[in-house]
Amino acid sequence: MAVEINENNFVQEVLSSDKPVLVDFWATWCNPCKMLFPVIEELAAEYEGKVKVGKVNTDENMSLSAEFQIVSIPCLILFKNGETLHRTVGCISKNDIKKIIDSAL
């Protein structure tokens, strides 16, 4: 299951993680985000123990959205060792997301 990430736990869950972290920036009103939701949950289960998968609600965490310059959602950002490795905007296929994740392993 994807971890809920917010302004209070972002440093601990993402920047200080010893594993790569895929963060899905989303909002409840965003239809492409809703389409991506089951894919994100499947990836969280498939990569459990290897990669952390988290979700940031952009409406509830506006300072994180501003910090990472989120202007379109869904926006997936892959972090490793506190650094941004990859960033993609829009609804992409599960296989394409897996290729992004696998590049960090």
Short mmCIF file of C-alpha atoms in Angstrom, two decimals:
data_model
loop_
_atom_site.label_atom_id
_atom_site.label_comp_id
_atom_site.label_asym_id
_atom_site.label_seq_id
_atom_site.Cartn_x
_atom_site.Cartn_y
_atom_site.Cartn_z
CA MET A 1 0.00 0.00 0.00
CA ALA A 2 1.24 3.45 -0.90
CA VAL A 3 2.36 5.62 2.03
CA GLU A 4 0.58 8.92 2.59
CA ILE A 5 3.26 11.58 2.45
CA ASN A 6 2.74 15.11 3.68
CA GLU A 7 4.67 18.20 4.73
CA ASN A 8 5.27 16.73 8.21
CA ASN A 9 6.80 13.41 7.14
CA PHE A 10 8.34 14.23 3.72
CA VAL A 11 11.92 14.48 4.95
CA GLN A 12 11.68 11.21 6.90
CA GLU A 13 9.71 9.21 4.31
CA VAL A 14 11.39 10.50 1.14
CA LEU A 15 14.62 12.43 1.59
CA SER A 16 15.99 10.23 4.40
CA SER A 17 14.82 6.91 2.94
CA ASP A 18 17.42 4.19 2.45
CA LYS A 19 15.38 2.95 -0.55
CA PRO A 20 14.33 4.70 -3.75
CA VAL A 21 10.97 6.47 -3.32
CA LEU A 22 8.36 6.98 -6.04
CA VAL A 23 6.12 9.91 -5.10
CA ASP A 24 2.78 10.45 -6.81
CA PHE A 25 1.62 14.08 -6.58
CA TRP A 26 -2.17 13.97 -7.06
CA ALA A 27 -5.52 15.59 -6.16
CA THR A 28 -9.02 14.23 -5.56
CA TRP A 29 -10.53 16.26 -8.45
CA CYS A 30 -7.98 15.02 -11.01
CA ASN A 31 -9.41 12.29 -13.29
CA PRO A 32 -6.02 11.12 -14.66
CA CYS A 33 -4.88 10.83 -11.01
CA LYS A 34 -7.88 8.59 -10.30
CA MET A 35 -6.96 6.43 -13.30
CA LEU A 36 -3.40 6.09 -12.00
CA PHE A 37 -4.43 5.25 -8.42
CA PRO A 38 -4.81 1.45 -8.85
CA VAL A 39 -1.52 1.29 -10.77
CA ILE A 40 0.29 3.09 -7.93
CA GLU A 41 -1.19 0.65 -5.41
CA GLU A 42 -0.14 -2.35 -7.54
CA LEU A 43 3.40 -0.99 -7.82
CA ALA A 44 3.56 -0.42 -4.06
CA ALA A 45 2.73 -4.11 -3.55
CA GLU A 46 5.07 -5.38 -6.27
CA TYR A 47 8.07 -3.37 -5.08
CA GLU A 48 7.45 -3.77 -1.35
CA GLY A 49 10.77 -3.99 0.49
CA LYS A 50 12.71 -2.62 -2.51
CA VAL A 51 11.09 0.73 -3.29
CA LYS A 52 8.84 2.94 -1.21
CA VAL A 53 5.77 4.26 -3.03
CA GLY A 54 4.02 7.31 -1.64
CA LYS A 55 1.30 9.79 -2.48
CA VAL A 56 1.19 13.54 -1.86
CA ASN A 57 -2.20 15.27 -2.05
CA THR A 58 -1.28 18.56 -3.72
CA ASP A 59 -4.31 20.42 -2.33
CA GLU A 60 -3.41 19.50 1.25
CA ASN A 61 0.36 20.01 0.86
CA MET A 62 0.72 23.21 -1.12
CA SER A 63 4.21 24.02 0.15
CA LEU A 64 5.53 20.65 -1.14
CA SER A 65 3.79 21.28 -4.46
CA ALA A 66 5.46 24.68 -4.67
CA GLU A 67 8.87 23.35 -3.59
CA PHE A 68 8.84 20.73 -6.35
CA GLN A 69 7.20 23.06 -8.88
CA ILE A 70 4.18 20.84 -9.43
CA VAL A 71 2.12 22.62 -12.10
CA SER A 72 0.42 19.59 -13.70
CA ILE A 73 -0.77 16.37 -12.11
CA PRO A 74 -0.42 13.50 -11.85
CA CYS A 75 3.28 14.08 -11.44
CA LEU A 76 5.53 11.17 -10.49
CA ILE A 77 8.94 11.91 -9.04
CA LEU A 78 11.46 9.18 -8.27
CA PHE A 79 13.88 10.03 -5.47
CA LYS A 80 17.04 8.19 -4.46
CA ASN A 81 19.32 9.30 -1.63
CA GLY A 82 17.29 12.50 -1.34
CA GLU A 83 17.88 13.46 -4.99
CA THR A 84 15.41 13.59 -7.86
CA LEU A 85 16.25 10.85 -10.37
CA HIS A 86 13.27 11.07 -12.69
CA ARG A 87 10.14 13.16 -13.13
CA THR A 88 7.13 12.52 -15.36
CA VAL A 89 3.82 14.31 -15.77
CA GLY A 90 0.55 12.76 -16.89
CA CYS A 91 -0.94 9.31 -16.87
CA ILE A 92 1.65 6.82 -18.13
CA SER A 93 1.51 3.05 -18.37
CA LYS A 94 2.43 0.71 -15.56
CA ASN A 95 5.23 -0.73 -17.69
CA ASP A 96 6.71 2.72 -18.27
CA ILE A 97 6.60 3.44 -14.53
CA LYS A 98 8.26 0.07 -13.84
CA LYS A 99 11.10 0.98 -16.23
CA ILE A 100 11.60 4.24 -14.32
CA ILE A 101 11.64 2.41 -10.97
CA ASP A 102 13.92 -0.34 -12.23
CA SER A 103 16.46 2.25 -13.37
CA ALA A 104 16.99 3.15 -9.70
CA LEU A 105 17.57 -0.40 -8.47
#
